[in-house]
Short mmCIF file of C-alpha atoms (C1' of nucleotides) in Angstrom, two decimals:
data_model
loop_
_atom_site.label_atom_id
_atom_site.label_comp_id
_atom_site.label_asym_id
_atom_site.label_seq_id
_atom_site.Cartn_x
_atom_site.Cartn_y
_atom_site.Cartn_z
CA UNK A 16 18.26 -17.07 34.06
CA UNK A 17 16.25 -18.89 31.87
CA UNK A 18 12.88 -18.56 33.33
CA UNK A 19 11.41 -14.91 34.23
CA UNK A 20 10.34 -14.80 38.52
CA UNK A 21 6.87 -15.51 37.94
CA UNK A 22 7.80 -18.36 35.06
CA UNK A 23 5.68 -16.28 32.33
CA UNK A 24 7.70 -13.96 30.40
CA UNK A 25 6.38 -10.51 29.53
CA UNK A 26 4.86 -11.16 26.05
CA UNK A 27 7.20 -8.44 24.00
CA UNK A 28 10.50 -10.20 25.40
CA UNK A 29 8.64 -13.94 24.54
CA UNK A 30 8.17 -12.43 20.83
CA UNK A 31 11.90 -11.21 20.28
CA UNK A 32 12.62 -14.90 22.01
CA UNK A 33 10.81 -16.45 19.16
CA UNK A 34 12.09 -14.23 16.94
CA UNK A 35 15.42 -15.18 18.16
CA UNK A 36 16.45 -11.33 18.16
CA UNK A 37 18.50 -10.04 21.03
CA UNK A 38 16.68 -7.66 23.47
CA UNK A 39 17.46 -4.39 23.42
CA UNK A 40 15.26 -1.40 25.38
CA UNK A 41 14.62 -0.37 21.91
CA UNK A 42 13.38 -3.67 20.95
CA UNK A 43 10.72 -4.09 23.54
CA UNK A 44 9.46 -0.60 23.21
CA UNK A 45 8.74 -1.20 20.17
CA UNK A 46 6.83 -4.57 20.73
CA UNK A 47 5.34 -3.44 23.66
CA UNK A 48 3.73 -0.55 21.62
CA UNK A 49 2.82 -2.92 18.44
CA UNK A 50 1.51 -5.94 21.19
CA UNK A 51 -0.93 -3.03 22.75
CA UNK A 52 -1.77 -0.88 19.96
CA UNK A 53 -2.36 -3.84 16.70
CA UNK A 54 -2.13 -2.14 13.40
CA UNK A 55 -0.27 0.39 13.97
CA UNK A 56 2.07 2.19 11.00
CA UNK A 57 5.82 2.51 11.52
CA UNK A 58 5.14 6.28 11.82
CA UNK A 59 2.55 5.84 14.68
CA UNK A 60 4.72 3.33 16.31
CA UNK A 61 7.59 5.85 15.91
CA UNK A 62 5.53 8.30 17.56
CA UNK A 63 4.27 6.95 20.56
CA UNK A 64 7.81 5.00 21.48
CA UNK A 65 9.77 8.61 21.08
CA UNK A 66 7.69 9.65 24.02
CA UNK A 67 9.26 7.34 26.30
CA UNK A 68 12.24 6.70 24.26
CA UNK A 69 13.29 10.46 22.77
CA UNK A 70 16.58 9.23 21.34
CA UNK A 71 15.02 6.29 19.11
CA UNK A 72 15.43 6.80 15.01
CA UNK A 73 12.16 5.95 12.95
CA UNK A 74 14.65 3.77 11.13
CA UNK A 75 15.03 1.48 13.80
CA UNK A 76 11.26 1.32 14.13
CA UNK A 77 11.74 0.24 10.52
CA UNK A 78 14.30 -2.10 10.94
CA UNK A 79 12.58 -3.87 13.88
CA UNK A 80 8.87 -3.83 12.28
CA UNK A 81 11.10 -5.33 9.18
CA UNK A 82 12.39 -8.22 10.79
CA UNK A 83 9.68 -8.94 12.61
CA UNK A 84 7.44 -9.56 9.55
CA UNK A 85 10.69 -11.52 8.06
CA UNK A 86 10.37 -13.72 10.95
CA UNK A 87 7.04 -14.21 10.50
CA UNK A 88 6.17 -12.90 14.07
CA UNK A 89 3.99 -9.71 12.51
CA UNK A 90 2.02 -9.66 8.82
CA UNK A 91 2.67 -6.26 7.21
CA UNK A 92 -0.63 -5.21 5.53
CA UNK A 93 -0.30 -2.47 2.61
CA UNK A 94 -2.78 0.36 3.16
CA UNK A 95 -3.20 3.69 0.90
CA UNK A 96 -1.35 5.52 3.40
CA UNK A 97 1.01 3.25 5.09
CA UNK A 98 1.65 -0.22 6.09
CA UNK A 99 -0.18 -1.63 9.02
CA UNK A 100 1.21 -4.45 10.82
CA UNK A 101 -0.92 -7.02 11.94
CA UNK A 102 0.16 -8.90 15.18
CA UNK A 103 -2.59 -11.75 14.39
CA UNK A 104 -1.64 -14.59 12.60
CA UNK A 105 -4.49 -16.50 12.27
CA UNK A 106 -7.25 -17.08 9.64
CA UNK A 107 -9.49 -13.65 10.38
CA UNK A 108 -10.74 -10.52 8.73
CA UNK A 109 -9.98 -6.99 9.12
CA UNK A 110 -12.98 -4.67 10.15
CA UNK A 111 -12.48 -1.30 8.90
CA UNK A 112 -14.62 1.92 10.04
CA UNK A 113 -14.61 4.09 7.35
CA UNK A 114 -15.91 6.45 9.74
CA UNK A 115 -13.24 6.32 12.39
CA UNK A 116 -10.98 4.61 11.22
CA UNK A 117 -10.38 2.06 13.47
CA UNK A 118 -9.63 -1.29 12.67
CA UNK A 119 -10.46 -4.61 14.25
CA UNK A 120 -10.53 -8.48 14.15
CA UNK A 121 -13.41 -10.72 13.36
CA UNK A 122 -12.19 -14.19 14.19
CA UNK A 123 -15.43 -15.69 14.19
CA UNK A 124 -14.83 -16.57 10.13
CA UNK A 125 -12.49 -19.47 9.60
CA UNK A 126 -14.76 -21.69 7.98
CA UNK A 127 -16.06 -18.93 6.00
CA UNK A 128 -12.03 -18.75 5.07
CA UNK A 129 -12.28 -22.42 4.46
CA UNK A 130 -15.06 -21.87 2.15
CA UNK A 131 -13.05 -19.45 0.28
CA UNK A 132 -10.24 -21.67 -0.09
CA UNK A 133 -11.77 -24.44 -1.31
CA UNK A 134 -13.60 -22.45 -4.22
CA UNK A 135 -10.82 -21.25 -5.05
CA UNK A 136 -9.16 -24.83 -5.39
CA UNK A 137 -12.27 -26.26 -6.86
CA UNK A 138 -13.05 -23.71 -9.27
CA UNK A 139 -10.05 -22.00 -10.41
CA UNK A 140 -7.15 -24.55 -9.47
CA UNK A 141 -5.59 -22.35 -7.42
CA UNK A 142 -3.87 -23.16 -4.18
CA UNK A 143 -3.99 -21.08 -1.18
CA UNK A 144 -1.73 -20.58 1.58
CA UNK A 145 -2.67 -17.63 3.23
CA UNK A 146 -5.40 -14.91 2.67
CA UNK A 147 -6.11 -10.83 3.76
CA UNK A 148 -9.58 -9.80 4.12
CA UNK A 149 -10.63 -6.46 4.70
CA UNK A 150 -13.83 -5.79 5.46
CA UNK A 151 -15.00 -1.41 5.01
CA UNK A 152 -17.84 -0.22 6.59
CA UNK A 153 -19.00 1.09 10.05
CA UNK A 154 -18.43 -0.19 13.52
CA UNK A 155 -20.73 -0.42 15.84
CA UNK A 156 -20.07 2.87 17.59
CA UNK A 157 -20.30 5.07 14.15
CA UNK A 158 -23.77 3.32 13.31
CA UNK A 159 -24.86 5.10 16.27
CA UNK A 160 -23.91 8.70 15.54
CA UNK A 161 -25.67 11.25 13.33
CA UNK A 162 -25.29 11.46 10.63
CA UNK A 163 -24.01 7.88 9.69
CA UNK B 22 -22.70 11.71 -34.04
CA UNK B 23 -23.98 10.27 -30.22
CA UNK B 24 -23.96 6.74 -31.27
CA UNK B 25 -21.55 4.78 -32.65
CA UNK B 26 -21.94 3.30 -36.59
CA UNK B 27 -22.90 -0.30 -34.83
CA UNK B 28 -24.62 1.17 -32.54
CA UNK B 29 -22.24 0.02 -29.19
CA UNK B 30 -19.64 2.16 -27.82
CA UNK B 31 -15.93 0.77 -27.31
CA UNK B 32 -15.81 0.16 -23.61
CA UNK B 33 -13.45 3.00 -23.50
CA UNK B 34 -15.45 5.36 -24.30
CA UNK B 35 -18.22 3.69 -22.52
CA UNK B 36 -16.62 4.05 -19.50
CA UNK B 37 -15.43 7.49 -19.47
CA UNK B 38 -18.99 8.43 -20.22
CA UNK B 39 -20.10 6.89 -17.23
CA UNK B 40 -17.45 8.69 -15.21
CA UNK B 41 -19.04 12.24 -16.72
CA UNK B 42 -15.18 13.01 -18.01
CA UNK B 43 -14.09 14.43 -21.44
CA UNK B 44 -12.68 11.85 -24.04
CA UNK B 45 -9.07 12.85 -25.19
CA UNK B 46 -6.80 10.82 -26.85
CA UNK B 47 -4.52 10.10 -23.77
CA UNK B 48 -7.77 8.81 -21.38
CA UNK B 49 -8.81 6.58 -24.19
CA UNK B 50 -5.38 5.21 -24.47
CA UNK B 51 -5.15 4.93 -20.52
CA UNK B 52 -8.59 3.10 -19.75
CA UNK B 53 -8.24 0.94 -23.01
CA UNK B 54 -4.73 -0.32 -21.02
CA UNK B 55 -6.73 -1.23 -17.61
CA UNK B 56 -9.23 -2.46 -19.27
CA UNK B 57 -6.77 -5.09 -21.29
CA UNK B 58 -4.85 -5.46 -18.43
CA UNK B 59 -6.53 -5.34 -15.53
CA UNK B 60 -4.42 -4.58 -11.70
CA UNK B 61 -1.76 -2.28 -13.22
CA UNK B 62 0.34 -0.24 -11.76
CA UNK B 63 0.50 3.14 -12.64
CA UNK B 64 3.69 2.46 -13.93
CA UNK B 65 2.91 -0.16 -15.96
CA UNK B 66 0.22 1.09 -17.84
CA UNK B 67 2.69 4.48 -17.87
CA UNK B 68 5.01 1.95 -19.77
CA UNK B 69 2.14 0.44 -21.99
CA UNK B 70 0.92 3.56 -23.03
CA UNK B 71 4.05 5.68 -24.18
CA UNK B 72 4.51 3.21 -26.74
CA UNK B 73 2.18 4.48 -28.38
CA UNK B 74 1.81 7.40 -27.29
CA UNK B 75 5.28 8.81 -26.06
CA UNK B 76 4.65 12.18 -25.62
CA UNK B 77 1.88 11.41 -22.07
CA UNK B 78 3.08 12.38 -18.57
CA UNK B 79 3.32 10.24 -15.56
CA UNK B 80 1.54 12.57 -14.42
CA UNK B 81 -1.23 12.60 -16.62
CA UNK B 82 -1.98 8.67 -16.31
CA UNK B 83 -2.02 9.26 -12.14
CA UNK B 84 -4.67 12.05 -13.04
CA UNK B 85 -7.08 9.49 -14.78
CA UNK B 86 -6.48 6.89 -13.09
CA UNK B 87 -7.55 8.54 -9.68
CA UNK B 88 -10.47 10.55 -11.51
CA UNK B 89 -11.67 7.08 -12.59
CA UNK B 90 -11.73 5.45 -8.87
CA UNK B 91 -13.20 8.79 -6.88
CA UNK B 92 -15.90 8.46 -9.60
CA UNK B 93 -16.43 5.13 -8.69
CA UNK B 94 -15.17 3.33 -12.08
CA UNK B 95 -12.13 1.52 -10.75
CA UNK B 96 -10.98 0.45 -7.52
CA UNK B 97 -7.38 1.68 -6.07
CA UNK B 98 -5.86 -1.72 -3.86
CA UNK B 99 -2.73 -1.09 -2.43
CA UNK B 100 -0.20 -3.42 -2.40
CA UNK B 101 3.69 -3.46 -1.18
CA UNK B 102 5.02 -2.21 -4.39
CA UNK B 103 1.87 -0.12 -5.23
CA UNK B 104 -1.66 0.71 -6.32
CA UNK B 105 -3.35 -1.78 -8.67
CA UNK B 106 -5.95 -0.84 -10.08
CA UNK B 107 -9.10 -2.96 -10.10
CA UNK B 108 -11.60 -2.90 -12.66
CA UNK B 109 -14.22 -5.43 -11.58
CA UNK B 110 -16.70 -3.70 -8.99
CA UNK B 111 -18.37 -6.64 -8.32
CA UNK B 112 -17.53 -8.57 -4.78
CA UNK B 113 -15.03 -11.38 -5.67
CA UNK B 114 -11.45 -12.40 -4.23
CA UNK B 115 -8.36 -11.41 -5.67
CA UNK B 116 -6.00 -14.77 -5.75
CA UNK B 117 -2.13 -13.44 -6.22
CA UNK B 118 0.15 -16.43 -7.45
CA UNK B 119 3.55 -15.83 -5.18
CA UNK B 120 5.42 -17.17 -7.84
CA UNK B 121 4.20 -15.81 -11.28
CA UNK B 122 2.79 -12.75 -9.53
CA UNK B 123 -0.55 -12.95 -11.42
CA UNK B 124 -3.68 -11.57 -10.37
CA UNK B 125 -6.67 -13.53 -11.29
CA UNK B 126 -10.15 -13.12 -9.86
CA UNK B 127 -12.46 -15.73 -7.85
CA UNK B 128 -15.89 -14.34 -8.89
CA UNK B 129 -17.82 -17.76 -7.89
CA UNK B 130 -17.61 -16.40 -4.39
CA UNK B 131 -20.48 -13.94 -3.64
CA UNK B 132 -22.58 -16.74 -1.30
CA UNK B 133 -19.34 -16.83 0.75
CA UNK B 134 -18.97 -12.76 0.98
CA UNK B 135 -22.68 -12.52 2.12
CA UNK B 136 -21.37 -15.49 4.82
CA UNK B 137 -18.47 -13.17 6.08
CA UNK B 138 -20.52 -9.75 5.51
CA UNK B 139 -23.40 -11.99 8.49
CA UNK B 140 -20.84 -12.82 10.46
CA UNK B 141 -19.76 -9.23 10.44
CA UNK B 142 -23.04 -7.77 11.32
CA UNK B 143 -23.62 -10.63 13.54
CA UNK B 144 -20.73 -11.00 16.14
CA UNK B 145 -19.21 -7.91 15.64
CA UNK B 146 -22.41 -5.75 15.23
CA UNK B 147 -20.01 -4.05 12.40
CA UNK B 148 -21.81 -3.15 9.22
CA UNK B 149 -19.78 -3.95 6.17
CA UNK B 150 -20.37 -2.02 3.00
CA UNK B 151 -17.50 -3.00 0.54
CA UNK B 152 -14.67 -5.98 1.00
CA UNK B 153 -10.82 -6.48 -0.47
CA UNK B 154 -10.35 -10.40 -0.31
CA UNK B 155 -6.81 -11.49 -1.37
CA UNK B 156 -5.56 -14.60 -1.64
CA UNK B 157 -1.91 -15.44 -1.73
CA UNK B 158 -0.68 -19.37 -2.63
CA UNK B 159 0.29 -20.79 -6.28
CA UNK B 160 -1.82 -20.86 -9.63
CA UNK B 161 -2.67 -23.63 -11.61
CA UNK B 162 0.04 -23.35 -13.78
CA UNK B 163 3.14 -22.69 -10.82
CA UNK B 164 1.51 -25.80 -9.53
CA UNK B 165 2.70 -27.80 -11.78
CA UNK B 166 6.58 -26.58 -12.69
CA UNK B 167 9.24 -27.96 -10.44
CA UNK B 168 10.33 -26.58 -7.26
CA UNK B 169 6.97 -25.56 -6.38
"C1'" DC C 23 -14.79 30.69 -25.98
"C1'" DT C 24 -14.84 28.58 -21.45
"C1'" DC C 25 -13.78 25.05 -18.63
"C1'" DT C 26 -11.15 20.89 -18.52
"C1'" DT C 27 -7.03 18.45 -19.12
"C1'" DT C 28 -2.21 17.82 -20.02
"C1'" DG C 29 2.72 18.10 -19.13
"C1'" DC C 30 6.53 19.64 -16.56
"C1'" DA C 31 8.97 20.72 -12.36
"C1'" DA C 32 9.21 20.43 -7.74
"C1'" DA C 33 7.56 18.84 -3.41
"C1'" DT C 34 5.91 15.26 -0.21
"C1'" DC C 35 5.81 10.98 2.04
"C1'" DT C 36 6.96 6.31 2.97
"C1'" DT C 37 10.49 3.10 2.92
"C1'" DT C 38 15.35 1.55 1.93
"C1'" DT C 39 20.37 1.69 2.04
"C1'" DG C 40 25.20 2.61 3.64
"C1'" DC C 41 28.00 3.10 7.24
"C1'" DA C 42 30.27 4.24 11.68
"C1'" DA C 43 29.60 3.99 16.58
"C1'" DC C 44 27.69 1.28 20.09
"C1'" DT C 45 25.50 -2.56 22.65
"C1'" DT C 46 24.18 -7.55 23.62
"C1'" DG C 47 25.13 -12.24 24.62
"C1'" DC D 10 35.07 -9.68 21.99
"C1'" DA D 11 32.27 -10.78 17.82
"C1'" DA D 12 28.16 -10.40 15.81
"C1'" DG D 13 24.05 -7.93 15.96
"C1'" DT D 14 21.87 -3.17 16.45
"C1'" DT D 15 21.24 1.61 16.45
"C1'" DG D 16 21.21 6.30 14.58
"C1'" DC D 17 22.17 9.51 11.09
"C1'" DA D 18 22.38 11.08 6.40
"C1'" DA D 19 21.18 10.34 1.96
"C1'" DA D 20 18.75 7.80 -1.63
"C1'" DA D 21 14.97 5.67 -3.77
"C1'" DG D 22 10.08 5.07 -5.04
"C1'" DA D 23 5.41 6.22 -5.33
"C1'" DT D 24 2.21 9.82 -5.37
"C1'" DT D 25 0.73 14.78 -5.06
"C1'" DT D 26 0.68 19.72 -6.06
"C1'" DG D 27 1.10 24.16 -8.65
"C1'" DC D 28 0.78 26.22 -12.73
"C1'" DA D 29 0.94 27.60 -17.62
"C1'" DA D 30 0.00 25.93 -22.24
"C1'" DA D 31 -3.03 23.08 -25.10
"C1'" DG D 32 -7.38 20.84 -26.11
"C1'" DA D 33 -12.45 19.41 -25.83
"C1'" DG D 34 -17.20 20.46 -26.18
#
DNA sequence: CTCTTTGCAAATCTTTTGCAACTTG
DNA sequence: CAAGTTGCAAAAGATTTGCAAAGAG
């Protein structure tokens, strides 16, 4: 009982693993939902896992988003309406339509990241450990459309 | 009475010019703060200012402050515990000690943001207009104390 | 004198906390 | 069964809104 049938667990139940959190259906509703929909707010999250899941309390969603970041399994990124939670870890930049809205990864960048680190190091003495880039403008959808 | 005796404006009263706004005592008091003591809080520059002026609202330093930044003059970045405020429009990174908590900027960075603003363009055909670069590790000085 | 701005009170929204009942391992 | 989790109610913070009185140009 150690090893799911087909020897690859589900990816929400290997993130609680990792997380060394016990599994609970609310749990992997919630991961499931963050895992498919990056980004997300608590609120959204909330919303989307009460549809299969009426019973759930956003403060749950809280509590597992919470832990999650603790655990260093999500990054929770501030935003003027709400935290976001980011479910990739690695060295990247967030694209931001300003347009729509929608957000996603450009992980073509780490040595541009490198770069940044080591100017910062060379020039101001500082030492970084981890970064959050945002980058606002319009993706390539919204460049299309009318008025844009 | 348009221009001042030497003949430059405190930046105060530069400023609000440039943001087309009236100049009262409690804006001067408010954008003379940021301007000191740049990525405040609203809170803190709240705190700041009722010391010498005790009678100004909460309120009232929200109002300016978000006049200022929808007329382009500052820049609103959220973080966990709130908005700090940014007065340097120009692209740089934001480097956040984890230990002091200071802000300091990395303005010797611009070849790298046109790097990350191509990539953008390039591999995500996204088209970036404005950036928020953060980076989170340990200033020169928490470098050096002793559990660092 | 007119339009803008301030200050106060109350509302809103996100996030946190306390705690009892209920599951998971 | 013991420790970890959930759900509910209430609290805490940050930020916004409505409005009348005060101030700037």
């Amino acid at each position: 009982m150690c090893a799911s049938p087909s020897g690859t667990e589900p990816p929400e139940i290997s993130l609680l693993r990792r997380a060394q959190l016990r599994l609970t259906p609310q749990r992997l509703a919630v991961v499931r939902e963050i895992l498919t929909h990056n980004h997300s707010t608590v609120g959204a999250v909330y919303e989307a896992v009460r549809q299969q899941f009426p019973a759930i309390a956003l403060t749950t969603v809280y509590a597992i988003l919470s832990i999650l970041t603790e655990r260093g399994l999500l990054r929770g990124l501030p935003f003027e309406d709400a935290v976001r939670y980011d479910v990739n870890l690695n060295p990247h930049a967030n694209m931001i339509c300003t347009r729509c809205r929608r957000i996603t990864d450009l992980s073509t960048c780490s040595e541009v990241i490198a770069l940044l680190y080591e100017h910062a190091r060379t020039d101001a003495a500082f030492l970084p450990e981890r970064e959050r880039i945002d980058l606002f403008g319009l993706c390539s959808e919204c460049q299309k459309l009318p008025s844009a």
